[in-house]
Coordinates of C-alpha atoms and ligand atoms in Angstrom, one line a residue:
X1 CA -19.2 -24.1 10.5
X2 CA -15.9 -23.5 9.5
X3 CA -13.3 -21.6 11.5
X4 CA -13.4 -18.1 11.3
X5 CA -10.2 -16.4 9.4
X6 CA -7.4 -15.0 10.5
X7 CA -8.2 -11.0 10.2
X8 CA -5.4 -9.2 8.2
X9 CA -5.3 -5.7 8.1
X10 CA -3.8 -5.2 4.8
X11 CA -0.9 -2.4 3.5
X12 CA -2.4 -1.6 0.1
X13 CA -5.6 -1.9 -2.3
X14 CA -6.6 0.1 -5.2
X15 CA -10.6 -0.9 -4.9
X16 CA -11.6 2.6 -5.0
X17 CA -10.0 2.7 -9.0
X18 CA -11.5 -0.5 -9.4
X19 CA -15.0 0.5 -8.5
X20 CA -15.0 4.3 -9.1
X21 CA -12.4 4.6 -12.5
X22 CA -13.7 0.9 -13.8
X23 CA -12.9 0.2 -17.9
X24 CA -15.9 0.2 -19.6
X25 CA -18.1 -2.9 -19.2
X26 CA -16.2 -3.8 -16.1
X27 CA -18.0 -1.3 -13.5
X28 CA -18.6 -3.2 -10.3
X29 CA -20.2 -2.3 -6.8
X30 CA -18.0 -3.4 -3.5
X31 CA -21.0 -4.8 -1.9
X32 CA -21.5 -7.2 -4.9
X33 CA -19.6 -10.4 -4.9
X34 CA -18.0 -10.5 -8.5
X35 CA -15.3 -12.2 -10.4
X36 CA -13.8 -9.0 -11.6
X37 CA -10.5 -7.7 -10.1
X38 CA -9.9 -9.3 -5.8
X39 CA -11.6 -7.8 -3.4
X40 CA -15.3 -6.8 -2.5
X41 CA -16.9 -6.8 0.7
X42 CA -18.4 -10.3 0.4
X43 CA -14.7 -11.6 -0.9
X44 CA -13.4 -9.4 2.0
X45 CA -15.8 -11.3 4.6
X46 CA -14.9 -14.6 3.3
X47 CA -11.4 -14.1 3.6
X48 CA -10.6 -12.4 6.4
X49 CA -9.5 -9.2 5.0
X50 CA -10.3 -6.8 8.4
X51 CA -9.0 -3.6 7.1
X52 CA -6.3 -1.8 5.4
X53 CA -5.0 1.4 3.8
X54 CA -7.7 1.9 0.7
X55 CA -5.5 3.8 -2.3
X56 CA -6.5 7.2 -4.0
X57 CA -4.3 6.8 -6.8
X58 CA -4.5 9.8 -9.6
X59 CA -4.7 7.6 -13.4
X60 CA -3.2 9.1 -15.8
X61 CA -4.5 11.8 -17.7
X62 CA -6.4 10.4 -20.9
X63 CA -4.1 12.0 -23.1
X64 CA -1.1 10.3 -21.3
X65 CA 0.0 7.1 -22.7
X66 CA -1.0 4.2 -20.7
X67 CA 2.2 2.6 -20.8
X68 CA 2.7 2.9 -17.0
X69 CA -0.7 1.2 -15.8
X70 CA -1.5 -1.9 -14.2
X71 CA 0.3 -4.8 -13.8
X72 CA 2.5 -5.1 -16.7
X73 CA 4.6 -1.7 -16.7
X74 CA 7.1 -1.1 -19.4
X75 CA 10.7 -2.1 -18.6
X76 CA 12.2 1.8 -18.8
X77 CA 14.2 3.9 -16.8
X78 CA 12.1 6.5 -17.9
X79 CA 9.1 8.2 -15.4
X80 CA 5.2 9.3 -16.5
X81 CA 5.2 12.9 -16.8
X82 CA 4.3 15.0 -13.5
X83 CA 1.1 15.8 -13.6
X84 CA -1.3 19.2 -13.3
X85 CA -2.3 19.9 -9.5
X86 CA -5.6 20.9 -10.9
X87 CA -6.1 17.4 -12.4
X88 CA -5.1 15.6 -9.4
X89 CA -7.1 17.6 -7.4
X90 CA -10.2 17.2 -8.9
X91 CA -9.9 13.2 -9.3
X92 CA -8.4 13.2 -5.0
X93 CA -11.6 14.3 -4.2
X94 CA -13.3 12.5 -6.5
X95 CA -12.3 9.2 -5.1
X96 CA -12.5 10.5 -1.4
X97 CA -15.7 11.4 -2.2
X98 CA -15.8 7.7 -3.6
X99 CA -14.4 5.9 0.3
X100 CA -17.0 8.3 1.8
X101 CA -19.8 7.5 -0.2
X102 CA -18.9 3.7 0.2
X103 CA -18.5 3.7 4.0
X104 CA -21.9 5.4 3.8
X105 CA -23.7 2.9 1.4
X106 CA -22.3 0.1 3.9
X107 CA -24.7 0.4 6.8
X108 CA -22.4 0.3 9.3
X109 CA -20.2 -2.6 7.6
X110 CA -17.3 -0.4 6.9
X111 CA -15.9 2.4 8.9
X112 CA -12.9 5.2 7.5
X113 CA -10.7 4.5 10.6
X114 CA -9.3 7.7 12.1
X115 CA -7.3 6.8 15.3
X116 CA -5.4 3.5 16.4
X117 CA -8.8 3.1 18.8
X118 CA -11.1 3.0 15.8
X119 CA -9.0 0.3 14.0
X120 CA -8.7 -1.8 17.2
X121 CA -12.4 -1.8 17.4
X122 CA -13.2 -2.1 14.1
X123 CA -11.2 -5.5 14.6
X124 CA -13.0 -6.2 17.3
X125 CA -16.4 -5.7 16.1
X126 CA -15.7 -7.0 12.4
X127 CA -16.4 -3.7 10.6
X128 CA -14.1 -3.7 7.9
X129 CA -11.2 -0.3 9.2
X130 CA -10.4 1.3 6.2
X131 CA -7.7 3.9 5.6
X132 CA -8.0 6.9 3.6
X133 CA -4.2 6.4 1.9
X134 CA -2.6 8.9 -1.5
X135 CA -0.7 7.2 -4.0
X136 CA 1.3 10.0 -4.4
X137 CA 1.3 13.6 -3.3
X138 CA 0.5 15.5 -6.9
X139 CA -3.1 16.2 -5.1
X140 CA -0.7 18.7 -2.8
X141 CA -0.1 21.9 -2.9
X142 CA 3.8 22.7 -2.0
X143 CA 2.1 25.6 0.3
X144 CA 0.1 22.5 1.8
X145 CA -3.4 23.5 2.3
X146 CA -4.9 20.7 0.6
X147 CA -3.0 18.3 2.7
X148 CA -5.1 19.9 6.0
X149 CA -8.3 19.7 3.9
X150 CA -7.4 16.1 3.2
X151 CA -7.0 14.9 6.5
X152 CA -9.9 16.9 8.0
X153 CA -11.6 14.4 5.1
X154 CA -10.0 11.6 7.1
X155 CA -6.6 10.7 5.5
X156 CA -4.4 8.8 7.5
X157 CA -1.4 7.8 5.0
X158 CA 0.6 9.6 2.3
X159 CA 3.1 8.1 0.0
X160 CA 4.8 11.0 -1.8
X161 CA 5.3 9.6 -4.7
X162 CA 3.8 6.7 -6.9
X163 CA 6.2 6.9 -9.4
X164 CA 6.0 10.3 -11.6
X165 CA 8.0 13.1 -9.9
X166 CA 6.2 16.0 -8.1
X167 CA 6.9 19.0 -6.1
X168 CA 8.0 16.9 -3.2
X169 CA 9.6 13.7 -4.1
X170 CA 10.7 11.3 -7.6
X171 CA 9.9 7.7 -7.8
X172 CA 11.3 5.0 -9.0
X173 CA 11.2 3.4 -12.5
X174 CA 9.9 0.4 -13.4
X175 CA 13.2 -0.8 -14.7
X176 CA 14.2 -4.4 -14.0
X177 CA 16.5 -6.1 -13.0
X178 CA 17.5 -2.1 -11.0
X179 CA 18.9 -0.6 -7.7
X180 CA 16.4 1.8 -6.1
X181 CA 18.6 4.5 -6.3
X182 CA 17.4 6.2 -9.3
X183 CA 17.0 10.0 -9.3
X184 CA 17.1 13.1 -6.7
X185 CA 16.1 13.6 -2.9
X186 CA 13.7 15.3 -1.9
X187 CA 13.0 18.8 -2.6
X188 CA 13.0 21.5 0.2
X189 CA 8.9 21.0 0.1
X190 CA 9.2 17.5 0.3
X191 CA 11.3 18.0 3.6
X192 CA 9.0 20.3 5.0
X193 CA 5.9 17.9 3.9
X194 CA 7.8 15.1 5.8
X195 CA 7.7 17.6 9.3
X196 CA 4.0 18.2 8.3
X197 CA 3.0 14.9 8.7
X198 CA 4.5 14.2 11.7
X199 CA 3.1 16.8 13.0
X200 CA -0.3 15.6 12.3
X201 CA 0.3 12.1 12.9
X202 CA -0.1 11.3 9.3
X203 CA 1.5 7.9 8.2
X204 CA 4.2 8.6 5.3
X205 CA 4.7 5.8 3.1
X206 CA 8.0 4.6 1.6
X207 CA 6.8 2.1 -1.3
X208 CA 7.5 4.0 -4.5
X209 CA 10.0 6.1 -3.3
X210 CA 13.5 6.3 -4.8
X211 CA 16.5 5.5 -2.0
X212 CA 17.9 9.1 -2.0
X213 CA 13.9 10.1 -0.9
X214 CA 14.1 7.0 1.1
X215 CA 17.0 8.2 3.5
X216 CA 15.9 11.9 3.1
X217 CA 12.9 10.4 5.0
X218 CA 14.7 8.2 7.7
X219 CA 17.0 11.2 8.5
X220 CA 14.0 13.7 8.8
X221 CA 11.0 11.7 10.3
X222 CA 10.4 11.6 13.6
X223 CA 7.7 8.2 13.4
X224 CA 8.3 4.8 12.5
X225 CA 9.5 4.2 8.8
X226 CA 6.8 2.1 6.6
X227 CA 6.6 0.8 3.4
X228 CA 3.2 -0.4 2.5
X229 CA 3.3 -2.6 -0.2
X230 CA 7.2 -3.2 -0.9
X231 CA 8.9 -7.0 -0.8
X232 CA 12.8 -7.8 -0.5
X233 CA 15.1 -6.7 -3.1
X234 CA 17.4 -9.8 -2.7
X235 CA 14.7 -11.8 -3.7
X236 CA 13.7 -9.5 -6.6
X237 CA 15.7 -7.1 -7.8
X238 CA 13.1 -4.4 -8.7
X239 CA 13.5 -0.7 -7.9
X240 CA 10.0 -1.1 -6.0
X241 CA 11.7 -3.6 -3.2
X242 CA 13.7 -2.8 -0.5
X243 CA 17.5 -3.4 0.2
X244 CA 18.9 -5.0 3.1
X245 CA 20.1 -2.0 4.3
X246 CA 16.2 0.0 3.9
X247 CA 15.0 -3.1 5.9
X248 CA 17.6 -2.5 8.2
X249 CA 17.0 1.4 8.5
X250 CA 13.0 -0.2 8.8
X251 CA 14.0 -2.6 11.6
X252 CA 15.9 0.2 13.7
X253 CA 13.1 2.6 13.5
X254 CA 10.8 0.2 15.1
X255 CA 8.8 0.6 11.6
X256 CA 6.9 -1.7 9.3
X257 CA 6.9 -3.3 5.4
X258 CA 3.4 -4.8 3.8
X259 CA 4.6 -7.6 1.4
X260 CA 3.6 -6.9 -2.1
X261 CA 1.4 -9.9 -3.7
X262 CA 2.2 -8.8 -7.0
X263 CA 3.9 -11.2 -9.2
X264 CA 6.9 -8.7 -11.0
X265 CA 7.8 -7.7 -7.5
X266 CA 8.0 -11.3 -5.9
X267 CA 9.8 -12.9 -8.8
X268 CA 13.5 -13.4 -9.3
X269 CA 12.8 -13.0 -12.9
X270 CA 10.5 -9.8 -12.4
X271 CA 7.8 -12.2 -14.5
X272 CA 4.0 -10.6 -14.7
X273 CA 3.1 -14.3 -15.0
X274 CA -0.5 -15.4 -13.1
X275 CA 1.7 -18.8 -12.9
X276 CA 3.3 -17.9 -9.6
X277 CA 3.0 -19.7 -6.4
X278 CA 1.8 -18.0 -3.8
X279 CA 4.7 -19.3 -1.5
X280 CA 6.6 -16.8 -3.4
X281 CA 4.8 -14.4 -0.8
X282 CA 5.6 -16.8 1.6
X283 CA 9.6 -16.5 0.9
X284 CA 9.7 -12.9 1.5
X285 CA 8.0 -12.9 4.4
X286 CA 10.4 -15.4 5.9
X287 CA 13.5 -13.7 4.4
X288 CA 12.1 -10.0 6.0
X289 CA 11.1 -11.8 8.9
X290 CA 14.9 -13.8 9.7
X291 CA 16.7 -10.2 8.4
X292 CA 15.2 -7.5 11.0
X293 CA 12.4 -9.7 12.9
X294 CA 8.7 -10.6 12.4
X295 CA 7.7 -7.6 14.4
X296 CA 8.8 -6.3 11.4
X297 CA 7.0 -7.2 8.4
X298 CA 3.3 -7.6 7.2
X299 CA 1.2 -7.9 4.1
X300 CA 0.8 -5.3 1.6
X301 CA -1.9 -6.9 -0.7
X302 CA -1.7 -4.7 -3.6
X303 CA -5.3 -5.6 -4.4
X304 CA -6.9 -4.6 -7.5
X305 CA -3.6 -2.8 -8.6
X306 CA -1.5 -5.5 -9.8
X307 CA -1.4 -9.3 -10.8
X308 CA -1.4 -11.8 -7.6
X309 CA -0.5 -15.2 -7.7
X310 CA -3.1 -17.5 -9.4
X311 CA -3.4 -20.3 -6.5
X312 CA -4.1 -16.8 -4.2
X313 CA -6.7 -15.3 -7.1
X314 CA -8.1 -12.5 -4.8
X315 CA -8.8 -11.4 -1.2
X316 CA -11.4 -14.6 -0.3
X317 CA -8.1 -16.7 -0.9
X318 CA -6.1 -14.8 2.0
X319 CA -6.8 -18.5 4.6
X320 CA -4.4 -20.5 1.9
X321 CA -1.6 -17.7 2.2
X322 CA -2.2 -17.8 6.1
X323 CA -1.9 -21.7 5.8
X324 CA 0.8 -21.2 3.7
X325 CA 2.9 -19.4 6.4
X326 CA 1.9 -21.5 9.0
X327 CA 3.1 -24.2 6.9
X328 CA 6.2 -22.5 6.8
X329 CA 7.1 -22.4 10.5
X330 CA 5.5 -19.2 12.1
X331 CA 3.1 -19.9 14.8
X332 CA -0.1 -18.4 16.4
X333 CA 1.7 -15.4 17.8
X334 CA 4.3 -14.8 15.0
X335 CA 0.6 -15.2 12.8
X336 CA -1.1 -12.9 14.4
X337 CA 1.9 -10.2 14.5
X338 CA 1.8 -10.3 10.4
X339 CA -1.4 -10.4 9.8
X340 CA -2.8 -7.5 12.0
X341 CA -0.9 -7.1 15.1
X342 CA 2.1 -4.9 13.5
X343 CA -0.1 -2.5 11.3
X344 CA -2.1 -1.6 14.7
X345 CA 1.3 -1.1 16.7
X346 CA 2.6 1.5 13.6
X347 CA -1.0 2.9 13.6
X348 CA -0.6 3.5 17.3
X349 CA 2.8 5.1 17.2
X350 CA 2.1 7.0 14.2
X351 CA -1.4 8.8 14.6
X352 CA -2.0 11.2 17.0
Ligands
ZN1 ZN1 1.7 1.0 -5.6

């Protein structure tokens, strides 16, 4: 019998789309191995893949163009529209509803992980942890009621934006090559959203976020600074990665960054090409890791939301990227730290 994988909690997936929003003629279950999309739970078994933060991400509207979805966005300065709270209301519930009814329909196989306990024992007892995570605070009222409702649902992790402004925050473009710094700071509710969470030990998330949001956030928040599915801008000079000085602001904060498998956001060339290695992961890891330590930095999967590497295809393929970084020089413990062992220490300092 083969070894058994290294468990990776992981930063990002956008499963619940993928299985509740599917195109037509591409509807899948998540306890069905299929060839669709990269992860399911026996793809997610084979591979490793423990856990991670499981993405409600609002689509657009059906009368908005699709220019911004998946994995090819157009090359604009330009943001979607915001949308109506109404909308993004009824479809945040709608895939809650969704990670509910899936943890449900797993007999015990897959657990919506609360507290830093419940992950560590969901590691423990291979029951795949996942985290109720937005994409994007347009479900949110500025007075903030939903956001209670929400977490009394069980979420865990907001990023404020995913790329369309809001009432709290503006994201960035998807521009390339572009500086993060596109666009205003947070708004007064934003600010008082960032005290919010805090205050009920709800993760905020970084990836998305222009740098004026970025710093608003550093300044304000009182917990460790995070982006889930972000790489290095030096490496790729997308608005979506992180400068050396956000790493820095990550590193000094004790916080965390998830590595981003998606192609545009790994390549110097910003490419949506299949045709990248996936020791392109591997770089940015090593660059995040040698900047502000491999305490540091994790992976950020970005699983059925964007294009991955074709030599990593999907989440049974997480033991070659594991090779791949032992390969690369980091041993057992420094393995162990990027994998799982820094996503439990930010859970732990982060929830209440
Ligand atoms: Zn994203």
């Amino acid at each position: 019998m083969a070894d058994k994988p290294m468990p990776v909690i992981d930063g990002h997936n956008d499963v619940l789309l993928s299985v509740y929003r599917a195109e037509e003629g591409k509807a899948r279950s998540f306890f069905t191995r299929s060839e669709e999309g990269h992860l399911d739970l026996p793809r997610a078994l084979e591979g490793g893949f423990a856990g991670g933060f499981f993405a409600v991400f609002i689509a657009p509207p059906p009368d908005e163009a699709k220019t911004y979805a998946g994995s090819g966005p157009a090359n604009s300065l330009e943001l979607p529209p915001p949308l109506d709270l109404g909308y993004a209301q009824r479809e945040a519930i709608s895939l809650t509803a969704g990670l509910l009814r899936l943890e449900a329909e797993s007999l015990g196989q897959v657990k919506i992980v609360r507290t830093a306990d419940e992950m560590d024992a969901c590691l423990r007892d291979n029951i795949l942890g996942a985290i109720l995570h937005f994409e994007g605070a347009e479900p949110i009222d500025p007075g903030l009621d939903a956001l209670h409702v929400f977490y009394a649902a069980g979420l865990r992790s907001l990023g404020f934006v995913w790329s369309r402004p809001n009432a709290f925050a503006t994201g960035v473009p998807f521009a390339f090559p572009h500086s993060p710094d596109t666009g205003p700071r947070l708004t007064d509710a934003g600010r008082e959203l960032v005290s919010v969470c805090n205050s009920l030990g709800i993760m905020i998330d970084n990836s998305h976020l222009n740098e004026k949001g970025f710093w608003d956030v550093a300044t304000l928040s009182d917990a460790p600074l995070v982006a889930t599915h972000s790489c290095a801008h030096a490496l790729s000079p997308t608005p979506r990665n992180l400068t050396d000085k956000q790493l820095d602001a990550i590193r000094d904060s004790n916080g965390l960054v998830g590595v981003n498998f998606g192609v545009g956001f790994l390549r110097e060339d910003g490419d949506w090409t299949a045709e990248t290695s996936l020791t392109r992961i591997v770089d940015h890891v090593r660059y995040i890791a040698d900047r502000i330590g491999v305490e540091h930095v994790a992976l950020g999967s970005d699983f059925d939301g964007a294009r991955v590497p074709g030599d990593l295809k999907d989440a049974a393929g997480l033991p070659k990227l594991v090779g791949a970084l032992g390969e690369a020089g980091f041993d057992d413990a420094a393995l162990r730290q990027i994998t799982h062992e820094n996503w439990q220490r930010i859970l732990r300092a982060t929830w209440k």
